[in-house]
Short mmCIF file of C-alpha atoms and ligand atoms in Angstrom, two decimals:
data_model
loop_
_atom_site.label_atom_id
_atom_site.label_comp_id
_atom_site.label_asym_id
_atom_site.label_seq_id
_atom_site.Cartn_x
_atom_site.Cartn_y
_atom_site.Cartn_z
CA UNK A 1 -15.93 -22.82 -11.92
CA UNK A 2 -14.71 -26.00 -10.53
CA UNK A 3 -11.56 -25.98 -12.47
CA UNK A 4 -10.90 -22.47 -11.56
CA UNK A 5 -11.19 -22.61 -7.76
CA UNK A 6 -8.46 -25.31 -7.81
CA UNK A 7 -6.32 -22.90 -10.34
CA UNK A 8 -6.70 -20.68 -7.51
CA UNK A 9 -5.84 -22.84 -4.55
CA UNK A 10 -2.52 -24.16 -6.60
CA UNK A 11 -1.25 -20.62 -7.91
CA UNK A 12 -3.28 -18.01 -6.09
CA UNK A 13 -4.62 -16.35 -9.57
CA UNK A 14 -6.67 -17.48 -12.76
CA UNK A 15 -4.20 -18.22 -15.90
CA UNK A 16 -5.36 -16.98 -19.42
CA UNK A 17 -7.14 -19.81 -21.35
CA UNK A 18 -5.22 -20.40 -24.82
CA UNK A 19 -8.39 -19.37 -26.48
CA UNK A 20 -8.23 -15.36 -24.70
CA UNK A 21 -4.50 -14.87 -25.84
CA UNK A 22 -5.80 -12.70 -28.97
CA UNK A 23 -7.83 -10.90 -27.33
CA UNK A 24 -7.75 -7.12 -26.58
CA UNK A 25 -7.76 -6.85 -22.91
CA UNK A 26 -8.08 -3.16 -22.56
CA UNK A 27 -11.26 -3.53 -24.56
CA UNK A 28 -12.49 -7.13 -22.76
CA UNK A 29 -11.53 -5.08 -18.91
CA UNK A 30 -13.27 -2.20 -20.17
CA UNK A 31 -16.56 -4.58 -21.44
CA UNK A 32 -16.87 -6.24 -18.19
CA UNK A 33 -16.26 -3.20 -15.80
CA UNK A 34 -19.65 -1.48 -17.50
CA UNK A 35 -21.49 -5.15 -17.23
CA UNK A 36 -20.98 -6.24 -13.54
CA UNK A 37 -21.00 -2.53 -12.49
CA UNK A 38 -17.17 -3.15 -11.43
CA UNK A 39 -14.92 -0.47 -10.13
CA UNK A 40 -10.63 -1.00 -10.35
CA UNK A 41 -8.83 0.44 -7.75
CA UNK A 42 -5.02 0.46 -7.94
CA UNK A 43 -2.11 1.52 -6.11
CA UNK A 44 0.88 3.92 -7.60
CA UNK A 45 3.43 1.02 -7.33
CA UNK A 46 1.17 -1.15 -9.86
CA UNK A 47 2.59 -0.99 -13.48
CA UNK A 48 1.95 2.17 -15.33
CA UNK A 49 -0.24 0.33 -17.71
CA UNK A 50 -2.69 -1.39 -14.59
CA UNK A 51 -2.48 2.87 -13.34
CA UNK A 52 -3.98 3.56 -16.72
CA UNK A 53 -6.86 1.60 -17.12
CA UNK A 54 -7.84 2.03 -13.54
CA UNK A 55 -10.94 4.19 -12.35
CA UNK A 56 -9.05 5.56 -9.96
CA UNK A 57 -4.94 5.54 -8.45
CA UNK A 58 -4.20 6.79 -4.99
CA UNK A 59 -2.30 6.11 -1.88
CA UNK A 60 -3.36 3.60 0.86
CA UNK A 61 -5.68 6.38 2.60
CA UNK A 62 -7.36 7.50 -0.70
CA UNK A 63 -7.95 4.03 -1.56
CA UNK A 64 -9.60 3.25 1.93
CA UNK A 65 -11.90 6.10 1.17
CA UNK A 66 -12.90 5.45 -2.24
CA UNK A 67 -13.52 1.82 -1.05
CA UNK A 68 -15.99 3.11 1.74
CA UNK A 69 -18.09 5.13 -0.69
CA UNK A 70 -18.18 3.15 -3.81
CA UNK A 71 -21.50 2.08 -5.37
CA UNK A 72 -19.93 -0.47 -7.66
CA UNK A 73 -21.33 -3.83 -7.02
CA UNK A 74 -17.45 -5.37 -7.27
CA UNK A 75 -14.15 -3.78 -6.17
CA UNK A 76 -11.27 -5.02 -8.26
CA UNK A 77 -8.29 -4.37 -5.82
CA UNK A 78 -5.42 -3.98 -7.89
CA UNK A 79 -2.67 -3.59 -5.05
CA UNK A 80 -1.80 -6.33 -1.73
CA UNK A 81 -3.63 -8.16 0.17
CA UNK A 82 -4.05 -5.71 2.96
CA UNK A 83 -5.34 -3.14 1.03
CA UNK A 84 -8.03 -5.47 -0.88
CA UNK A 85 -8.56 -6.24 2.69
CA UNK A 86 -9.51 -3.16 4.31
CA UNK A 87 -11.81 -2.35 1.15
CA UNK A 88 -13.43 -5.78 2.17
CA UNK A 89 -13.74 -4.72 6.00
CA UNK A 90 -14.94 -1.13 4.79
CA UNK A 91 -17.81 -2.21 2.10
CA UNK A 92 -18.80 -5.63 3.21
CA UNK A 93 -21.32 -6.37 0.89
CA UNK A 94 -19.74 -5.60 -2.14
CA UNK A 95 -17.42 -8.39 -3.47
CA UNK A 96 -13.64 -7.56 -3.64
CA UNK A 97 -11.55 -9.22 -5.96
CA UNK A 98 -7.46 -9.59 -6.26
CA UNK A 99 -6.15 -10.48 -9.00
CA UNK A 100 -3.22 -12.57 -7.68
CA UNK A 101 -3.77 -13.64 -3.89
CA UNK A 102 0.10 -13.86 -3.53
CA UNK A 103 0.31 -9.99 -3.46
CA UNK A 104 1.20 -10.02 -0.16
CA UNK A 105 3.33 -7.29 1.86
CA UNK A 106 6.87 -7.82 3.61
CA UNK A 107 5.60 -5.29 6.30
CA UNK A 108 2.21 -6.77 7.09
CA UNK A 109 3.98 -10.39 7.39
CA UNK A 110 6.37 -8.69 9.91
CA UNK A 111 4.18 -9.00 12.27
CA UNK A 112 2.32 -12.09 12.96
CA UNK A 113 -1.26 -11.53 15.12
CA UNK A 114 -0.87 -13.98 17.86
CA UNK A 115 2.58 -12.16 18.38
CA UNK A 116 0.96 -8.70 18.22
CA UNK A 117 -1.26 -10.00 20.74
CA UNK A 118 1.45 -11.31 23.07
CA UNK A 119 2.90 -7.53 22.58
CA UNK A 120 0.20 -5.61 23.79
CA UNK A 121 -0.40 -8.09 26.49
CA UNK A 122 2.92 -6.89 27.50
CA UNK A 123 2.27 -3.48 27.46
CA UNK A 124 -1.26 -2.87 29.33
CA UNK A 125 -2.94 0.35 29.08
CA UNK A 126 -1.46 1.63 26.00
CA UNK A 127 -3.23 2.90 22.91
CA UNK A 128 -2.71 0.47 19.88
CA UNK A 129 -1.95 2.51 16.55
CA UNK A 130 -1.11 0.18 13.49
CA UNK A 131 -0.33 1.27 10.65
CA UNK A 132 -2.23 0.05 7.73
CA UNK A 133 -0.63 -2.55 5.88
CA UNK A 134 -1.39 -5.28 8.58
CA UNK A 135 -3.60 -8.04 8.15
CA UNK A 136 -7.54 -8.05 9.60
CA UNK A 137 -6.71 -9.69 12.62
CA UNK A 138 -4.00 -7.52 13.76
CA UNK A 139 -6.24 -4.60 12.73
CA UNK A 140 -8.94 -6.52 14.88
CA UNK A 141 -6.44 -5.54 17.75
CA UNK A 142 -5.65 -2.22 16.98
CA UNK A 143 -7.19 0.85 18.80
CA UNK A 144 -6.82 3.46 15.73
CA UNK A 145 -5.11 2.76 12.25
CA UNK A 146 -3.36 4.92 10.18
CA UNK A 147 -1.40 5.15 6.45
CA UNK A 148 1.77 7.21 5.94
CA UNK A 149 -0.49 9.83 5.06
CA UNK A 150 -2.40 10.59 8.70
CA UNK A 151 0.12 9.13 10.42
CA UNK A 152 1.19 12.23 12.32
CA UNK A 153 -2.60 13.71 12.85
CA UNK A 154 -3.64 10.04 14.23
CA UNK A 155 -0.82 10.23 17.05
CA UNK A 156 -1.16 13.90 17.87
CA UNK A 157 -5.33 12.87 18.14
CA UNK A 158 -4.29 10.57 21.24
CA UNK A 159 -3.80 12.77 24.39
CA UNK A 160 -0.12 13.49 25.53
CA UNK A 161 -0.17 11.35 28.37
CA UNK A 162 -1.45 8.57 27.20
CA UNK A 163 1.08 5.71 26.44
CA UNK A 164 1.43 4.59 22.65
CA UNK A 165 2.09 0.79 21.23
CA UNK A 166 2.95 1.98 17.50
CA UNK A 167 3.12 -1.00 15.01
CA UNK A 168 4.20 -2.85 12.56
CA UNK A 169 6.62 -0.59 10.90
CA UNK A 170 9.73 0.99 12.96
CA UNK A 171 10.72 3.12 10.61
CA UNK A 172 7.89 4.97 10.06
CA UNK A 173 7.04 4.74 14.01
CA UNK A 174 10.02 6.09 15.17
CA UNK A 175 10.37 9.14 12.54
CA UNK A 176 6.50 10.28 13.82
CA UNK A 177 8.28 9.38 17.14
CA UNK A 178 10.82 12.22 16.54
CA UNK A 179 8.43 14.45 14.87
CA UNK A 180 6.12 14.57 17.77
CA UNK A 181 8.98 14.41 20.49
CA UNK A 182 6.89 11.12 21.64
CA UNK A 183 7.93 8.46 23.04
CA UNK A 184 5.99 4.80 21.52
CA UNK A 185 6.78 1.17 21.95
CA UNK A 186 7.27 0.32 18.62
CA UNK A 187 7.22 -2.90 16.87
CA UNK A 188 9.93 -4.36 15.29
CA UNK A 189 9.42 -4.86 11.82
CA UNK A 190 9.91 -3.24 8.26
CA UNK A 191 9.00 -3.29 4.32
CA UNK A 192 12.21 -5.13 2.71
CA UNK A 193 11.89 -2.69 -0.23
CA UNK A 194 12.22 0.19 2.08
CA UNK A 195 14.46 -0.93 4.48
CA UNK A 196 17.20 -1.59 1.51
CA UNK A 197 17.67 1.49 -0.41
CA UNK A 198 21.23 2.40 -0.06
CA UNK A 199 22.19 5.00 1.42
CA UNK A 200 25.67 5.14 -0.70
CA UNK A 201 24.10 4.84 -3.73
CA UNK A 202 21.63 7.65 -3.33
CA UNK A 203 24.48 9.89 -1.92
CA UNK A 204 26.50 9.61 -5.17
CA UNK A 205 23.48 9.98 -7.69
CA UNK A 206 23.28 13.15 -5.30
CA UNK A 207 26.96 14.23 -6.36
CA UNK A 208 26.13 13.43 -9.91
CA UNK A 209 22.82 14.98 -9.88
CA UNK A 210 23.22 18.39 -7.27
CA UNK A 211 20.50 20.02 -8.25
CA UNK A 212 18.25 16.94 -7.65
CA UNK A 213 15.81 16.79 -4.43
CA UNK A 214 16.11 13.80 -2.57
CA UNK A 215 12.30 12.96 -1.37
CA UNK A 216 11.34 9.18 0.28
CA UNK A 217 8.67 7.41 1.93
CA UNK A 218 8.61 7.60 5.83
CA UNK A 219 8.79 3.70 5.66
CA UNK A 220 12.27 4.06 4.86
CA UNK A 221 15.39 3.81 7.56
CA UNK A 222 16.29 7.20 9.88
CA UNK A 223 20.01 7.96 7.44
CA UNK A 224 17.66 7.78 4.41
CA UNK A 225 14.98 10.21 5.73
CA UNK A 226 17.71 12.33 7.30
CA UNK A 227 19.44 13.16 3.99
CA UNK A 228 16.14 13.94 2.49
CA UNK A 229 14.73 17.23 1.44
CA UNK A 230 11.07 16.01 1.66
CA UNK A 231 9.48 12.96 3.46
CA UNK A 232 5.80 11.59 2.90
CA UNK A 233 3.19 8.90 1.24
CA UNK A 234 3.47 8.03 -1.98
CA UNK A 235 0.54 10.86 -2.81
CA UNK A 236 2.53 13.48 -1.36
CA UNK A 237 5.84 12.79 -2.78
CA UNK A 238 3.53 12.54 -6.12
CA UNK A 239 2.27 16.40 -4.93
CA UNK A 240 5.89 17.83 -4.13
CA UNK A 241 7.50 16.51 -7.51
CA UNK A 242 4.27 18.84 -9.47
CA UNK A 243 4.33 21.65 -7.52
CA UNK A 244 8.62 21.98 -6.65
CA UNK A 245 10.39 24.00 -8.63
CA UNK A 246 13.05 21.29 -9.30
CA UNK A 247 13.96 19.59 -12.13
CA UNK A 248 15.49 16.52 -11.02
CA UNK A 249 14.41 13.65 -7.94
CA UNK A 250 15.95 11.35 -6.79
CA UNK A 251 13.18 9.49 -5.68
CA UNK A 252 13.45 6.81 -2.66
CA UNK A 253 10.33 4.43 -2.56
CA UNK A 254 8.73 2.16 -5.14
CA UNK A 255 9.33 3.01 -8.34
CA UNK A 256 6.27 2.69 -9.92
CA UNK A 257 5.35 5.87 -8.44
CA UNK A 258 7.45 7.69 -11.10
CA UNK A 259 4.45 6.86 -13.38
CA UNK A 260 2.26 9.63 -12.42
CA UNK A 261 5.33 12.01 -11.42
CA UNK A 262 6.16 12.07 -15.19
CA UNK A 263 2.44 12.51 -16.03
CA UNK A 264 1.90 15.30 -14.10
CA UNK A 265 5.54 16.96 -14.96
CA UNK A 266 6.43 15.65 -18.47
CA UNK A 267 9.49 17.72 -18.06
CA UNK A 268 10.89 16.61 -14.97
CA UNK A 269 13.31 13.64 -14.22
CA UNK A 270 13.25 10.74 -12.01
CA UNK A 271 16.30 9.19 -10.69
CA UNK A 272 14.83 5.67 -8.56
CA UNK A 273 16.90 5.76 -5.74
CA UNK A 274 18.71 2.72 -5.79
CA UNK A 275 19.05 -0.54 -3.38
CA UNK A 276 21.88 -2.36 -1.93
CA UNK A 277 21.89 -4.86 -4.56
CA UNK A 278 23.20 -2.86 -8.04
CA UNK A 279 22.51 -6.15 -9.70
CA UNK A 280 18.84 -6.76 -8.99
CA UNK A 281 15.48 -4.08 -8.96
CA UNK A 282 15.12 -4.88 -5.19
CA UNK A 283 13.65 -1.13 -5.13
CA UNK A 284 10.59 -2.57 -6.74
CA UNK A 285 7.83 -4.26 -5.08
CA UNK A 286 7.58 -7.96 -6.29
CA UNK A 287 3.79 -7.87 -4.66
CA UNK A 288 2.50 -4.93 -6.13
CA UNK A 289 4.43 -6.30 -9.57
CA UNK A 290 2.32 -9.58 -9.65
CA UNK A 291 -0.22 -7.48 -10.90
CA UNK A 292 -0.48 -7.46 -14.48
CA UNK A 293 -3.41 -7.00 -17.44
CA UNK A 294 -3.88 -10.96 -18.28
CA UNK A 295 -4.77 -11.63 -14.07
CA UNK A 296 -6.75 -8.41 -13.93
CA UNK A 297 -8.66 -9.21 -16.95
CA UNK A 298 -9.25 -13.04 -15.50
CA UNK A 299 -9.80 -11.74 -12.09
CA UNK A 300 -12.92 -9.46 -13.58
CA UNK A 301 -14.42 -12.68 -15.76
CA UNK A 302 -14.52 -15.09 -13.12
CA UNK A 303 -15.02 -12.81 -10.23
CA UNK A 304 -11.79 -14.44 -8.34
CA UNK A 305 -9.72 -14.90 -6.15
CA UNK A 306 -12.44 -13.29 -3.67
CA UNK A 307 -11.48 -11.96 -0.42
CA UNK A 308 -13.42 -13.58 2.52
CA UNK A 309 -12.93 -12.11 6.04
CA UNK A 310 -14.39 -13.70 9.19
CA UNK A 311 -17.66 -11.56 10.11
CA UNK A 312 -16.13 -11.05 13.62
CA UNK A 313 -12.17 -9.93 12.50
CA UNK A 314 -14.66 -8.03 10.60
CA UNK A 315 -16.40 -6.40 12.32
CA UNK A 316 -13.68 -5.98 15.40
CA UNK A 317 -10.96 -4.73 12.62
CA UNK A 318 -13.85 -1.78 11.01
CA UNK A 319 -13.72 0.21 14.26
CA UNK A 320 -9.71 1.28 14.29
CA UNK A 321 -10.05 1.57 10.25
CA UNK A 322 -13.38 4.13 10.69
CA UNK A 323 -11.77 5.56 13.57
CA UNK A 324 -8.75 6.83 11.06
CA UNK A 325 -10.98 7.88 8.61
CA UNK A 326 -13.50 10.06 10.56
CA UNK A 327 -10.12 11.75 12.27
CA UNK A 328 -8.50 12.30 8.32
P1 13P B 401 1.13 4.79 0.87
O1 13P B 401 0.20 4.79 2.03
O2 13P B 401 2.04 5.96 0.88
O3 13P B 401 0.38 4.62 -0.39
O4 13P B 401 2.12 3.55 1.03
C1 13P B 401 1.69 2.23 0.97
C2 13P B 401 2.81 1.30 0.99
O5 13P B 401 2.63 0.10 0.93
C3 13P B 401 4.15 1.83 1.11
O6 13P B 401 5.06 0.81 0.96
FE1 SF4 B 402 4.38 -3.87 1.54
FE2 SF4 B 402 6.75 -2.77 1.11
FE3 SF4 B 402 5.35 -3.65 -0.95
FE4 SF4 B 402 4.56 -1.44 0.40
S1 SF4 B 402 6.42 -1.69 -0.81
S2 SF4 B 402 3.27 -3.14 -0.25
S3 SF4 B 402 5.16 -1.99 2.48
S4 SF4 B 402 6.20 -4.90 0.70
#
């Protein structure tokens, strides 16, 4: 175990040992899941083949929940950091593993706690609503939290006149902002994969495609969400492609949401709405992507990389996450 823990301090994951490269994985994942009484968790922006093999997929919210009523003995996370995270803060005596520790998030690094702090210092007697991809100790400061999926019920929860601070993500803060006719003070920051869809590009595969919806995550800029036909989380953009009558989407969030779009309509298409840069996937999440079989099948053996939260960021960060999820 020696050996491993320094793997994981120099590269954040476990590598494959040269004597597990002929091994089936599927099988060996499936093996160990029954024999630790493991449960895998992933997110829709994981690879289609992680979404497969998983005991259940869902959006941040769903995940949350299935996190607080597991009776696994381990949680294999397969998302970010954040979201391994709240599982953590939400089932504390289970163990939850990641199976790359550099899965981190764009948004939740956007805004640092000691600045958070400094923010809400600045702004006394408001009501702190963060969304959920921050880390524990901005959650630790956070009066309610929420995913793109309550975000809307969690504001309209907080009386009328009662002043908001609305963080990390401006994007999705100020489209509830306009939704609810509130005003918030709003933190400045953004997911770089969201924030860089262009707004050109998604226009013309409109003119190519007319028939096609345009649908996005609320995490993406106001000109993006404005052109759209329908905005929500990634498990109700998953909902409107099944149940819409159309046969084309251009869809504007992570791409590897389009994995259970086409399972649920085989007969549909999916047009990933595409980024600024025509030369690179920048619509892709590079943190979700570090994800793969080999690290999830290491992660399960060796029970690593382990998230470890302080028991007082614990225990301070639980109330704003239960809060959400007794109001949802
Ligand atoms: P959802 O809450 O819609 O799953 O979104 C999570 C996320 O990280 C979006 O970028
Ligand atoms: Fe974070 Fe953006 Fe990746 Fe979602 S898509 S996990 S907000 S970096």
């Amino acid at each position: 175990m020696k050996t491993i823990n320094k793997q994981i301090l120099k590269n954040g994951f476990i590598a494959l040992d040269k004597s597990e490269k002929n091994l089936n994985l599927i099988n060996e994942i499936e093996k160990l899941k029954k024999e630790k009484n493991a449960v895998i968790l992933a997110h829709y922006y994981v690879d289609g083949s992680i979404q497969d093999i998983a005991d259940f997929v869902g959006d941040s919210l769903a995940l949350s929940q299935k996190a607080a009523e597991t009776t696994a003995d381990i949680i294999v996370f397969v998302g970010v950091h954040f979201m391994a995270e709240t599982a953590k803060i939400l089932s504390p005596d289970k163990k939850v593993i990641l199976p790359d520790l550099n899965a981190g998030c764009s948004l939740a690094d956007s805004c640092p706690d000691k600045e958070f702090e400094e923010f809400i210092k600045n702004h006394p007697n408001h009501t702190v609503i963060s969304y959920v991809n921050t880390s524990a100790k901005v959650k630790a400061l956070t009066d309610i939290v929420c995913t793109s999926s309550n975000a809307l019920k969690i504001i309209e929860s907080v009386p009328k006149d009662q002043n908001i601070i609305f963080g990390p993500d401006r994007n999705l803060g100020n489209y509830i902002s306009r939704l609810t006719d509130r005003k918030m003070v709003i933190w400045d920051g953004a997911c770089h994969v969201h924030n860089e869809f262009s707004l050109e590009g998604i226009i013309e595969q409109k003119k190519l495609n007319p028939d096609a919806k345009i649908i996005a995550h609320p995490e993406c800029p106001k000109p993006i969400v404005t052109i759209s036909e329908f905005v929500g989380s990634t498990s109700a953009l998953i909902n409107y492609t099944k149940k819409n009558e159309a046969k084309t989407f251009i869809v504007a969030t992570e791409p590897g949401v389009i994995h259970e779009m086409k399972k649920l309509s085989p007969d549909k298409f999916f047009i990933p709405a595409p980024g600024e840069d025509a030369e690179c996937a920048c619509s892709e999440c590079e943190f979700m992507k570090l994800n793969t079989i080999e690290k999830l099948y290491t992660c399960l053996k060796y029970e690593q990389p382990e998230i470890v939260i302080d028991e007082e960021i614990r225990k301070k960060a639980y109330k704003p996450i239960k809060r959400m999820l007794d109001l949802s």
